[in-house]
Structure formats: C-alpha cells, structure tokens
CSV table of C-alpha atoms in Angstrom, one decimal:
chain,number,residue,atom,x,y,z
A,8,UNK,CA,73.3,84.0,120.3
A,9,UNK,CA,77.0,84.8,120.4
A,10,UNK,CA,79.9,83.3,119.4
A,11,UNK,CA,83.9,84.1,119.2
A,12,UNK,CA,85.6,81.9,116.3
A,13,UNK,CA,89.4,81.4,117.1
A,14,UNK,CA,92.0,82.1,115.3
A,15,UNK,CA,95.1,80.6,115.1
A,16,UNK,CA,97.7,83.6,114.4
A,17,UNK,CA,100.9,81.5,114.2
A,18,UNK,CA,102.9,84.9,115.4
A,19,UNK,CA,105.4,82.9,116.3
A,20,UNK,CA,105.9,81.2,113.3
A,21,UNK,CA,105.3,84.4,111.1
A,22,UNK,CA,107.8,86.4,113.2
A,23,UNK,CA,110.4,83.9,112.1
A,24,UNK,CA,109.4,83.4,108.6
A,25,UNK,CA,109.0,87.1,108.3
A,26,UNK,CA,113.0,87.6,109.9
A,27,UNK,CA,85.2,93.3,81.5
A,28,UNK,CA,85.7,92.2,78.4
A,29,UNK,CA,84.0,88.3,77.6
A,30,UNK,CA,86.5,85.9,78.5
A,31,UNK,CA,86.6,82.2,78.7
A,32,UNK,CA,86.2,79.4,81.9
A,33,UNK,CA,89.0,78.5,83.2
A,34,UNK,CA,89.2,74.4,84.6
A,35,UNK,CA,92.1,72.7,86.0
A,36,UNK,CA,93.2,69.4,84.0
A,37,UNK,CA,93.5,67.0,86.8
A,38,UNK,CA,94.0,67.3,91.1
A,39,UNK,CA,97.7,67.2,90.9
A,40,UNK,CA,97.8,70.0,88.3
A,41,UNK,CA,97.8,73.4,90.0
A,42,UNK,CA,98.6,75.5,86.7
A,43,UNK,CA,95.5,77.7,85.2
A,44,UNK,CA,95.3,77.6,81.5
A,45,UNK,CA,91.9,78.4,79.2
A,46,UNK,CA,89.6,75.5,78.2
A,47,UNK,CA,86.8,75.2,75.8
A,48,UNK,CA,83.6,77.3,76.9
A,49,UNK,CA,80.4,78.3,75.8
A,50,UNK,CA,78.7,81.6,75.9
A,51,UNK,CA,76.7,80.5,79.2
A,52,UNK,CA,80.0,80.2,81.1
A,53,UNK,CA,81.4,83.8,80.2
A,54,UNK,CA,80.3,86.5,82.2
A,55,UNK,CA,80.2,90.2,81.3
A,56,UNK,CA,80.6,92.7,84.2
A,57,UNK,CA,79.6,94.5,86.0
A,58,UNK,CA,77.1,92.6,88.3
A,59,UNK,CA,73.5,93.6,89.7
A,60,UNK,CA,70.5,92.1,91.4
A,61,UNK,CA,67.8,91.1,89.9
A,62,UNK,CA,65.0,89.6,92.3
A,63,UNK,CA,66.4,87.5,94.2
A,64,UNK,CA,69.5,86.3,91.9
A,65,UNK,CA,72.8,88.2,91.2
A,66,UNK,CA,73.0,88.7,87.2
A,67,UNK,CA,76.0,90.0,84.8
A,68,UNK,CA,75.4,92.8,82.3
A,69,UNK,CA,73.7,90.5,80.0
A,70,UNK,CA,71.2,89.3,82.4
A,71,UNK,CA,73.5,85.8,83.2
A,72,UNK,CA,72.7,84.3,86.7
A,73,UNK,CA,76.0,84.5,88.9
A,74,UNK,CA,76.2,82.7,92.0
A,75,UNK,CA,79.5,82.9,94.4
A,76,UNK,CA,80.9,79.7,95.4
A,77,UNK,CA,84.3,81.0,97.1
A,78,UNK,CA,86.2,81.0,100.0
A,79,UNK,CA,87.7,83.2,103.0
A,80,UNK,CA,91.3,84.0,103.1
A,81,UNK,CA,92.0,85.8,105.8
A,82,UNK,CA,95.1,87.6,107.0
A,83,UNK,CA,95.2,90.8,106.4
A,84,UNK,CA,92.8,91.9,108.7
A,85,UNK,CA,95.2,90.1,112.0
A,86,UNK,CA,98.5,91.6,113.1
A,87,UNK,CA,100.3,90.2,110.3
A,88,UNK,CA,98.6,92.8,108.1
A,89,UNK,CA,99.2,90.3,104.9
A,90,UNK,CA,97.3,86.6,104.3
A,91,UNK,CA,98.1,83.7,106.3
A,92,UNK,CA,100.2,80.5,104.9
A,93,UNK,CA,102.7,83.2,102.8
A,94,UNK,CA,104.9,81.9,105.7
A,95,UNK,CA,105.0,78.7,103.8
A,96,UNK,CA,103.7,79.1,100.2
A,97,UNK,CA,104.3,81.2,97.2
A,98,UNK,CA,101.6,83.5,96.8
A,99,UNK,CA,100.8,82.8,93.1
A,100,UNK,CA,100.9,78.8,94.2
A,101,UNK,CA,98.4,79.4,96.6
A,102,UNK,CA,95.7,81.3,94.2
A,103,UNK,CA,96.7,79.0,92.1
A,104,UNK,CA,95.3,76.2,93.9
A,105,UNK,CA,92.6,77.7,94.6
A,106,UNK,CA,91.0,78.2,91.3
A,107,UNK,CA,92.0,74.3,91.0
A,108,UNK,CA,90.0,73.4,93.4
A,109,UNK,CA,87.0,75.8,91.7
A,110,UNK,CA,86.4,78.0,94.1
A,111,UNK,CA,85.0,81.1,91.5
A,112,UNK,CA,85.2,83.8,94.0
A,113,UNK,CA,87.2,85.3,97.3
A,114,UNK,CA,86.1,86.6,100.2
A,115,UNK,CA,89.4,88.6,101.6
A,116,UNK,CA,89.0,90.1,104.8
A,117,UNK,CA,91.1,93.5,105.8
A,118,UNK,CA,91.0,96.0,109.1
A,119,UNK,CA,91.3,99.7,108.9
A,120,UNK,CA,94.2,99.0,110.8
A,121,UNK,CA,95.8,97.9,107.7
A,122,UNK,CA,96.1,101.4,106.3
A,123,UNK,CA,98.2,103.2,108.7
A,124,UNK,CA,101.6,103.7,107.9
A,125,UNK,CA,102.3,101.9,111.3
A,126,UNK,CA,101.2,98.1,110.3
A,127,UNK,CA,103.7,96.7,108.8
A,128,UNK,CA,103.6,93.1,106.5
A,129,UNK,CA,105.0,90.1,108.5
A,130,UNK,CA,105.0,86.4,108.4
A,131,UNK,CA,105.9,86.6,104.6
A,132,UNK,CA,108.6,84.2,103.5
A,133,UNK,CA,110.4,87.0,101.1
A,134,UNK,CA,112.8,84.1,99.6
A,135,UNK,CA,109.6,82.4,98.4
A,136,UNK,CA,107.6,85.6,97.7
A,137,UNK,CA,110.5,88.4,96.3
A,138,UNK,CA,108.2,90.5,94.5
A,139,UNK,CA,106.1,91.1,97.9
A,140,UNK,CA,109.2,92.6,99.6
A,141,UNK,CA,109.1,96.0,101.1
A,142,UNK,CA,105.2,96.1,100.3
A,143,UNK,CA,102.9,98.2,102.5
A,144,UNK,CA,99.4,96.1,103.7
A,145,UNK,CA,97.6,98.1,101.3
A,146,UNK,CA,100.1,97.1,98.1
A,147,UNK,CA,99.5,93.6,99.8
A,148,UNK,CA,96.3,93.4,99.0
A,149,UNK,CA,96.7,95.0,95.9
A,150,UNK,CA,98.9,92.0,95.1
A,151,UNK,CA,96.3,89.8,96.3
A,152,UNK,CA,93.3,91.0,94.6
A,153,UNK,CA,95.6,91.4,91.4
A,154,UNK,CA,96.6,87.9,91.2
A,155,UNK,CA,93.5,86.5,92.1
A,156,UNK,CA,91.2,88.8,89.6
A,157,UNK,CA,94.0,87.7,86.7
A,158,UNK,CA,92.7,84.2,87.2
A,159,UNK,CA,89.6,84.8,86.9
A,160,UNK,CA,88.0,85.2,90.5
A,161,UNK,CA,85.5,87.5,91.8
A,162,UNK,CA,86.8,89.2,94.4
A,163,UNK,CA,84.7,90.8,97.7
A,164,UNK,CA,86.2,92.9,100.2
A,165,UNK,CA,85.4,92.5,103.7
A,166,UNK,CA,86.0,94.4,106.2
A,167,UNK,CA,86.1,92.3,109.4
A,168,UNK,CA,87.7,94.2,111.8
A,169,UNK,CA,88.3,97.9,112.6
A,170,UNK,CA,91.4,97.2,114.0
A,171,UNK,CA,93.6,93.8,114.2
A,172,UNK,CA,93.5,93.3,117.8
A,173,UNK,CA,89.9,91.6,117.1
A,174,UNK,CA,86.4,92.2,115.9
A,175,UNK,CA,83.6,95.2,116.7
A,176,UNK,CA,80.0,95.0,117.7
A,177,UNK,CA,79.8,97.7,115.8
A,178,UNK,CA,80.6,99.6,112.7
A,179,UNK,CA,82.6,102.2,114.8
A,180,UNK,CA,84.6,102.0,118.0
A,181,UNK,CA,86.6,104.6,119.6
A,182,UNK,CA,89.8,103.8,117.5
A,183,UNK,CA,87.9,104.0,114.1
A,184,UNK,CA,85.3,106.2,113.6
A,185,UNK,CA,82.0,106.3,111.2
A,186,UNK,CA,83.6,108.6,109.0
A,187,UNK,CA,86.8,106.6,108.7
A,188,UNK,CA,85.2,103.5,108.4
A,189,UNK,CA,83.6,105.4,105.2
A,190,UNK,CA,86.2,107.2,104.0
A,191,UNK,CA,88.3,104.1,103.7
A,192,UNK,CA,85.5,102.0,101.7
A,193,UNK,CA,85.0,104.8,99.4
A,194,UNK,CA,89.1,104.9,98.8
A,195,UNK,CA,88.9,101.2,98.0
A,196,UNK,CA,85.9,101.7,95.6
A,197,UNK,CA,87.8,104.4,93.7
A,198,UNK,CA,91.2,102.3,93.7
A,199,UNK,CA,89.7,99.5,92.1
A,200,UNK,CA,87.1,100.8,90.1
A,201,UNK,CA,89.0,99.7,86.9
A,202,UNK,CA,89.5,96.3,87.4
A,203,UNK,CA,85.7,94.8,87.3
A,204,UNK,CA,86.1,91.5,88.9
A,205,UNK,CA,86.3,93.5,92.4
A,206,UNK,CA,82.5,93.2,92.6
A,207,UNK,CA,81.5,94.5,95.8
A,208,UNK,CA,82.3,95.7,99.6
A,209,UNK,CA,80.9,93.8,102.8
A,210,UNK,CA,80.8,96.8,104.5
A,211,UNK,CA,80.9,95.6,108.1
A,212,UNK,CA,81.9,91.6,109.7
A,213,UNK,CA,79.1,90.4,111.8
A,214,UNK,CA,77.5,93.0,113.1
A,215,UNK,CA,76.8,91.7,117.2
A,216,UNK,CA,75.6,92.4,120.8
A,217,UNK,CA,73.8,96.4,121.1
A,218,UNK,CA,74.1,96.3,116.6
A,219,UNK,CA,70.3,96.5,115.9
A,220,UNK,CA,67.6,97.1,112.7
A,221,UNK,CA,65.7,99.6,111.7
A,222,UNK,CA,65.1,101.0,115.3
A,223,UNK,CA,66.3,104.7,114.2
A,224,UNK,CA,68.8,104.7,116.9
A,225,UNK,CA,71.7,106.5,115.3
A,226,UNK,CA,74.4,104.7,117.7
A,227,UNK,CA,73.4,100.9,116.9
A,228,UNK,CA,70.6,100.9,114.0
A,229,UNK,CA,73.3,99.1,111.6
A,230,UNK,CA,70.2,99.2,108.6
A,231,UNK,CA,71.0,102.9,108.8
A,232,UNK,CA,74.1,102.3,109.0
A,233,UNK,CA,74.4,100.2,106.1
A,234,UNK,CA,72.6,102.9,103.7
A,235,UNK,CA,75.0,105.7,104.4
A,236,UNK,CA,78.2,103.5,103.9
A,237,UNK,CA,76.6,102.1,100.8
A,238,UNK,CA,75.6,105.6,99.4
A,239,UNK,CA,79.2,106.9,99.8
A,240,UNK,CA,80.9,104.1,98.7
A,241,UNK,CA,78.0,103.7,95.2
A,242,UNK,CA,79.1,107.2,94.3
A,243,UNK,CA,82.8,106.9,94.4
A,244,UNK,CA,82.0,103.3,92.4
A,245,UNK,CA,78.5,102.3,90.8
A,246,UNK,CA,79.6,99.5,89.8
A,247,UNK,CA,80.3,97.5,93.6
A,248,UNK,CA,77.3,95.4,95.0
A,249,UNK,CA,77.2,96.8,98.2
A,250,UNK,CA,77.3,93.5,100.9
A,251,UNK,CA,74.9,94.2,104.0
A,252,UNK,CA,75.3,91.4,106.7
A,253,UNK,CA,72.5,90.6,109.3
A,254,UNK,CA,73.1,91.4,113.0
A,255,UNK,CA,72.5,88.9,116.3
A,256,UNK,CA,69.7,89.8,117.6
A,257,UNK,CA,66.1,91.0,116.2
A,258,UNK,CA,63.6,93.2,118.4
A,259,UNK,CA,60.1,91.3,116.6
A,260,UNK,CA,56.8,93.1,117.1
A,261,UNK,CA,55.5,92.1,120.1
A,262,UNK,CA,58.8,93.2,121.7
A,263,UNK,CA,60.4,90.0,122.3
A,264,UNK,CA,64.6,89.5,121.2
A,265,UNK,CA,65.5,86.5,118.8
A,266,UNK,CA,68.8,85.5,118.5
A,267,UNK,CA,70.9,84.0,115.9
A,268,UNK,CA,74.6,84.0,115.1
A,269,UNK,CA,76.3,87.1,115.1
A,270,UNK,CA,76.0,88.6,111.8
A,271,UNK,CA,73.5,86.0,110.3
A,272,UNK,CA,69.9,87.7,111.9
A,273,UNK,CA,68.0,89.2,108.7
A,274,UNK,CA,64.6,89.4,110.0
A,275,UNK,CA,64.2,92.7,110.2
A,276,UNK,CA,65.3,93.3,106.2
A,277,UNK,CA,61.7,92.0,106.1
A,278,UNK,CA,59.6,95.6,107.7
A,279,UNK,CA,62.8,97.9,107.1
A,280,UNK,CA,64.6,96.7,104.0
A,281,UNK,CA,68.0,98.5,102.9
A,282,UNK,CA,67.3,101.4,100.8
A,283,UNK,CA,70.6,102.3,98.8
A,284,UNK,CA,70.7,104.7,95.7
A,285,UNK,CA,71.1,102.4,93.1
A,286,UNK,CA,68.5,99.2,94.8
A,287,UNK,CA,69.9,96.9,91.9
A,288,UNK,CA,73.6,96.6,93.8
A,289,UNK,CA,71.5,95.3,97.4
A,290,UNK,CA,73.0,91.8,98.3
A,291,UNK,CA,72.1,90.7,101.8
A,292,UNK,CA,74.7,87.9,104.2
A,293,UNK,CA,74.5,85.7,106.7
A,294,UNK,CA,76.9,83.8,108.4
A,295,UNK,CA,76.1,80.5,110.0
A,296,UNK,CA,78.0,77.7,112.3
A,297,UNK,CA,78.0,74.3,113.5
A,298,UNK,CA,77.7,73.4,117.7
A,299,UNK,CA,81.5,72.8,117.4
A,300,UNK,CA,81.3,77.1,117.5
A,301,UNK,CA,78.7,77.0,120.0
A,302,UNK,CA,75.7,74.5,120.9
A,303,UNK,CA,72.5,77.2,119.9
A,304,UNK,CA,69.5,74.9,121.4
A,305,UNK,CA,68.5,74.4,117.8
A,306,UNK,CA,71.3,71.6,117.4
A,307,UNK,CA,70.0,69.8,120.0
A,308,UNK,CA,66.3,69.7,119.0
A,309,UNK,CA,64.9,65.9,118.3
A,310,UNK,CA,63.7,66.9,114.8
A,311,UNK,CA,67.3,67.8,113.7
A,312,UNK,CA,68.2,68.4,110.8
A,313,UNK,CA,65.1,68.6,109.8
A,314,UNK,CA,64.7,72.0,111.7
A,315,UNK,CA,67.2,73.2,109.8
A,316,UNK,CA,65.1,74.8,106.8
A,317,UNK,CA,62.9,76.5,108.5
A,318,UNK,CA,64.8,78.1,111.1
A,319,UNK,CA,67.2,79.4,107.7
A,320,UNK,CA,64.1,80.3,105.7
A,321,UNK,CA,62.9,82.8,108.9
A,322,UNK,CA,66.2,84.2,109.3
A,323,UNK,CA,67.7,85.0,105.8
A,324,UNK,CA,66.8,82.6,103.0
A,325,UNK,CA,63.1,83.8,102.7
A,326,UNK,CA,64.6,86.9,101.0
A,327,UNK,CA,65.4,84.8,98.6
A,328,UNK,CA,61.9,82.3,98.4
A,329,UNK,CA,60.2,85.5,98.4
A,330,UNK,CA,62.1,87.2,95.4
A,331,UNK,CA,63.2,90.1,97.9
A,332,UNK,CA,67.2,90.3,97.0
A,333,UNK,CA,70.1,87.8,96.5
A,334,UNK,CA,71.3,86.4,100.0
A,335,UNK,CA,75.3,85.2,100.3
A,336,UNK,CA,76.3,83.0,102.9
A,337,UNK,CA,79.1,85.0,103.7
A,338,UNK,CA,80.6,82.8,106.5
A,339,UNK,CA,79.8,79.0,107.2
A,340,UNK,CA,82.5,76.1,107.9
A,341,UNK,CA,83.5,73.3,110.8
A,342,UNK,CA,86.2,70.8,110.7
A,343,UNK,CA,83.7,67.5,110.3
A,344,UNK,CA,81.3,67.0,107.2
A,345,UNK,CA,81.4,62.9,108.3
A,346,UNK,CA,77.3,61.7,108.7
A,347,UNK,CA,78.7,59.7,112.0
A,348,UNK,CA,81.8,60.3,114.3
A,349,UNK,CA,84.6,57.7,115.1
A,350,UNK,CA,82.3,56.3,117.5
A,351,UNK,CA,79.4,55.6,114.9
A,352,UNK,CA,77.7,58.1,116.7
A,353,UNK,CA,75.7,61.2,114.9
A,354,UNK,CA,78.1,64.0,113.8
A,355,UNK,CA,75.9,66.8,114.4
A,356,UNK,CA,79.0,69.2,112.6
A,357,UNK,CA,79.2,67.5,109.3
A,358,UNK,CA,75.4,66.8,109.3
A,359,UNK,CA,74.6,70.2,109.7
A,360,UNK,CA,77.2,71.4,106.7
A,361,UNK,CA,75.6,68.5,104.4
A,362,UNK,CA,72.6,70.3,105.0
A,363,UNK,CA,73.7,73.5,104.7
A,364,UNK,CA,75.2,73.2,101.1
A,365,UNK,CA,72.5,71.3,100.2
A,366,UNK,CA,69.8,74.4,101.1
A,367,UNK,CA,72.2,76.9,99.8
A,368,UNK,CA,72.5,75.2,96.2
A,369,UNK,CA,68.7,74.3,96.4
A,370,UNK,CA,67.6,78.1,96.8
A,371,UNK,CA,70.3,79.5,94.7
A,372,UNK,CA,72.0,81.2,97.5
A,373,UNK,CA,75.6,82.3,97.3
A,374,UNK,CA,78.5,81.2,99.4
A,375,UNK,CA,82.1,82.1,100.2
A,376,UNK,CA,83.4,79.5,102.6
A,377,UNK,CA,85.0,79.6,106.0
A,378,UNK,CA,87.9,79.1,105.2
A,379,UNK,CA,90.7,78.7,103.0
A,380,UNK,CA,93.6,78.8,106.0
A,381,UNK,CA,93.4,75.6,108.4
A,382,UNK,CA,94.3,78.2,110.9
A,383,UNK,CA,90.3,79.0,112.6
A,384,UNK,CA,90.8,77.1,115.3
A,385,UNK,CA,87.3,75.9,115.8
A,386,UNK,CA,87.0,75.9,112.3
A,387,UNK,CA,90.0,74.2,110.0
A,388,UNK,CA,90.1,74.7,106.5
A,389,UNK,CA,90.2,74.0,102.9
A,390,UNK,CA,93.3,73.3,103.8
A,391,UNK,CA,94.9,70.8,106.1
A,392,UNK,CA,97.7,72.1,108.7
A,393,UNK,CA,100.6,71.7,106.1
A,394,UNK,CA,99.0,74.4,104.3
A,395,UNK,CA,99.5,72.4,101.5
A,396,UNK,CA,97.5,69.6,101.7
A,397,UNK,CA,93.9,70.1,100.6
A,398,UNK,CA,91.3,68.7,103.0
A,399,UNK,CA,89.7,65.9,100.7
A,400,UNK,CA,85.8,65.5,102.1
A,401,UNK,CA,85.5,69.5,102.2
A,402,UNK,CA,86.6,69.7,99.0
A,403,UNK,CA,84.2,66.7,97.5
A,404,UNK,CA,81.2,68.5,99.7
A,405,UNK,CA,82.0,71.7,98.3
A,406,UNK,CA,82.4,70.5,95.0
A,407,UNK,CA,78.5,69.3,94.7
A,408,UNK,CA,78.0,73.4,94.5
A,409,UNK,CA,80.3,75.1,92.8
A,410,UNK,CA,79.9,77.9,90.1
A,411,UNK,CA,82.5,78.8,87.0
A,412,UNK,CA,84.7,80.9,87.2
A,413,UNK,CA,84.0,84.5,86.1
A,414,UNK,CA,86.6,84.9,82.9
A,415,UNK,CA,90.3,83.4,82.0
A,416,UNK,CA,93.7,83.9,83.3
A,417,UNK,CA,95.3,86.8,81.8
C-alpha cells in the first residue's frame, strides 16, 4: 500500500537565498515568547541518560518513563544538503520556537549523499545565519544537532534517503552500498557519542515495495538487515537506541501479502523479532497517513474511525499492548485536523489525526511529527507557508500529548 509524499524543495527560492548530567525542564513563558530559559522542576521531569527499553516503554538511567513527542525537520537529506526555512529564518530562532511550542525531541532526516565532499549547503540566508557560512552538510548538521541538544531536545537521526534525488525501497541501491550505508551510521555513532541527548539512529526511511521480514533472503529481508546495521553501529556507540521501521508489505502464514504504508508494516516483528546485541536499545516505527496521501480502502470503511484501533493494534501498536518493545510513530501528519470540512461534511484527514494522537497518547506510544517545514506538499506543517507563522489547531492537537523536555538550555 504505497505512497510518495511530496516535497516542496523551493530550489528556486534557496538558489537565490543561498546567492548527561540532571538538568532541569525547560517551558516557554507565554506564545509570543520564543526565548528558552530554566523553570522550576521536579525530580520526575529531569531525565538522566542514556536511554533503554524496558518492556514496552523507553526509560532513562534511573528507570524514568521517556516518551518522544517531536517533530520532523527535514532538509538535509534534499539537494539543499542543509534544513529547509534557513532561507528565511535564523537557525537558533527556528529551534527556538520549537522548544516553545514543546516539542521534546527531533527527528532530523540526512542522505549519505550528504557526506561527499561534492554536496554542497545551499538555500541558507548567510546574512541571517553568519556562523553557518562556508560549513560542509556534515558541520550543518553538527550545528543543528548542537543547537537543538543545548536546549534540551532529544535528537534522532534518520536516514531517509541514500541519496538526495529521492527515497530507496531498500537499505542499498547501486549508488550506496550495504557497507557504506554502515560505515556511515557507525561514523555518526562515534561522532556524537559524547553528547547524550543524540539518543538513537533510524537506521533506514520506510522501508517499501520487494523490502521484506524475516524471509532470510539476504537481498530484501530488512529484519536481517536491521540486526547487522544495529550491531555495527551498538559497538561504535552502546549508548544509541537503535530505530527499526516496519516495511509495506507482510508475507502472513498462509501465504497471503498484507499491505500497509510504506514503512509502517510490523507484523512480522511478531514470529521474527529483531535480535540486536544489546536487546534493551530495540525501538520499533511506524509511519502512518491520512487519504489526503492516498485513499487505503480502510478510510472508506462505514465503521470509520472506529476501524482505526484495531487495524493499528495488528500492525504495530500490539508490540506495545503486549509488552514486546517501545513503538515510535516515526512519521504521521496531514494539513486538516477539523472534525468537518468547509462544507459541514466529515473531514476524514483531521478525524483520522484526532484519532491518531488520541491512540498514540492512550498506549504510550512515541511520536515525532510530520512535520516541522510547511513544505510536504501533501502534508503542510507545524508551520504555516511564511515559515513563521505556527499553524494554530496542529499545534492545540499536538499539545494534548506532549512530553518534557529532556534537560535545560545550556
């Protein structure tokens, strides 16, 4: 059950623009005020790293529950090889909205791509953004992950595409090999290995089409996959949860193929569960969309919503209901979370995300939201086109499920 999310790249506009210790929570006074500054806390709102799984829940070193309630940024994975809206906004403005709005975590997507000396930042505003002048992609996201760790946010790398021209069924492709794909998630582990608020690698974006589970097939089983990445990348860094997404579609017993969203399929977890070194640092994703992203038949079934848990429950959350291993909802968004449309008809998009949050907050699941840039063209944002302008019923839906914040700004 397929599905291509659009982006919009702005190249045009970029091309112009571009000519742990304990720590306390950090809260943000009012709306207006985009400034981080420390705030009375108590001991159940300070986290000490670094993270692990217990059961079904994600815990800090003292056994704390953590959940992730954070957003996407992407960027750095497109030809612009740096995040989107620094066009129009001062980096440190932007994260610091951000935390304002109480997103806890960050989902930052990259491509191998990003690493060769070739790619090249652009669609950066340098009179806005000085200090980011002359940076490679990789001193980018350094920049990135620095300023958004030094307010506190847990930060997850993703990598979402092998390259920038667009996304892989696969974890390899003829461009970017197995061993690359590897060798650059065990580089990242080592390079941030001393700041603990990088938590953890999603090793591979929505794994699609001939990707399937536990079959042995060395080409496409992505479970196999999944434990040698995590292996390599546990031993350059025990400290990472290592982030295994679902794939699209699931071969069941009696030999029949169910579908689901690319990326968000987790039946198979069930018979041939990941096996990684260190089982403690196992965190399973989905990703999930609306019929604005593509009309699956289960949007259009007379009992919807109420569908809705079950069909979730069979594909990912019952590794949660069953105690299995935490599950983060690595991707889910739309443009509408309105109950009716302009028409007084039903809006099956916003229902569906009502319902959504609602599940994911009732079973304890984690989420990093889809997405901060208004740019996914099927999509939106957080953020309205401006890139300024914070979209004001996303942000009130979101806000009914939101975590703290993982320690102070420094």
């Amino acid at each position: 059950m397929g599905r291509t999310r659009l982006y919009w790249i702005s190249a045009l506009v970029a091309l112009a623009v571009a000519a742990v210790a304990l720590v306390p929570l950090l809260v943000s006074s009012d709306k207006d005020d985009k400034k981080v500054h420390p705030a009375r806390a108590d001991s159940a709102q300070r986290l000490q790293m670094p993270l692990h799984a217990v059961g079904s829940k994600i815990v800090d070193a003292r056994g704390v529950t953590v959940q992730f309630t954070g957003v996407n940024w992407f960027g750095l994975e497109t030809n612009t090889f740096a995040p989107h809206g620094l066009w129009s906004r001062k980096l440190d403005d932007m994260l610091d909205q951000m935390v304002a709005q109480g997103f806890n975590s960050m989902r930052l997507p990259f491509s191998n791509e990003l690493f060769d000396p070739a790619s090249k930042p652009n669609g950066v505003d340098y009179a806005l953004n000085p200090d980011l002048k002359g940076l490679t992609g990789p001193q980018l996201m350094d920049k990135v992950v620095e300023g958004a760790t030094k307010r506190g946010m847990m930060v997850i790398l993703d990598r979402h595409r092998p390259t920038s021209q667009g996304q892989s069924n696969l974890w390899y492709t003829d461009k970017v090999s197995e061993d690359r794909w590897i060798s650059d998630w065990v580089k990242l582990a080592k390079q941030y290995k001393n700041n603990p608020l990088v938590v953890g690698a999603d090793l591979h974006n929505e794994p699609h089409g001939e990707a399937t589970w536990g079959d042995g097939n060395e080409k496409t089983d992505w479970q196999a996959a999944a434990q040698r990445a995590g292996d390599a990348v546990l031993k350059a860094n025990p400290n990472w949860l290592i982030v295994v997404e679902g794939i699209e579609n699931y071969k069941t017993a009696d030999g029949q193929s169910d579908g689901y969203w690319w990326g968000g399929n987790l039946q198979g977890a069930k018979e041939h569960p990941v096996k990684l070194s260190d089982q403690s640092k196992l965190v399973y994703s989905a990703h999930d969309y609306s019929p604005k992203v593509w009309s699956q038949q289960w949007f259009t079934d007379p009992k919807f919503p109420a569908n809705m848990p079950a069909l979730w429950d069979k594909q990912f959350g019952y590794l949660v209901k069953n105690n299995t291993a935490p599950v983060l909802m690595g991707e889910f968004g739309g443009r509408s979370v309105a109950e009716t449309d302009a028409q007084g008809n039903k809006d099956l998009e916003g229902i569906w995300q009502r319902n959504l949050v609602k599940y994911l907050k009732d079973n304890g699941l984690s989420y990093t939201y889809w997405a901060w840039n208004p740019n996914s063209g099927d999509t939106g944002g957080v953020l309205k086109d401006d890139w300024t302008t914070v979209d004001a019923d996303k942000a009130a839906l979101l806000k009914t499920y939101q975590a703290p914040l993982a320690a102070a700004a420094q």
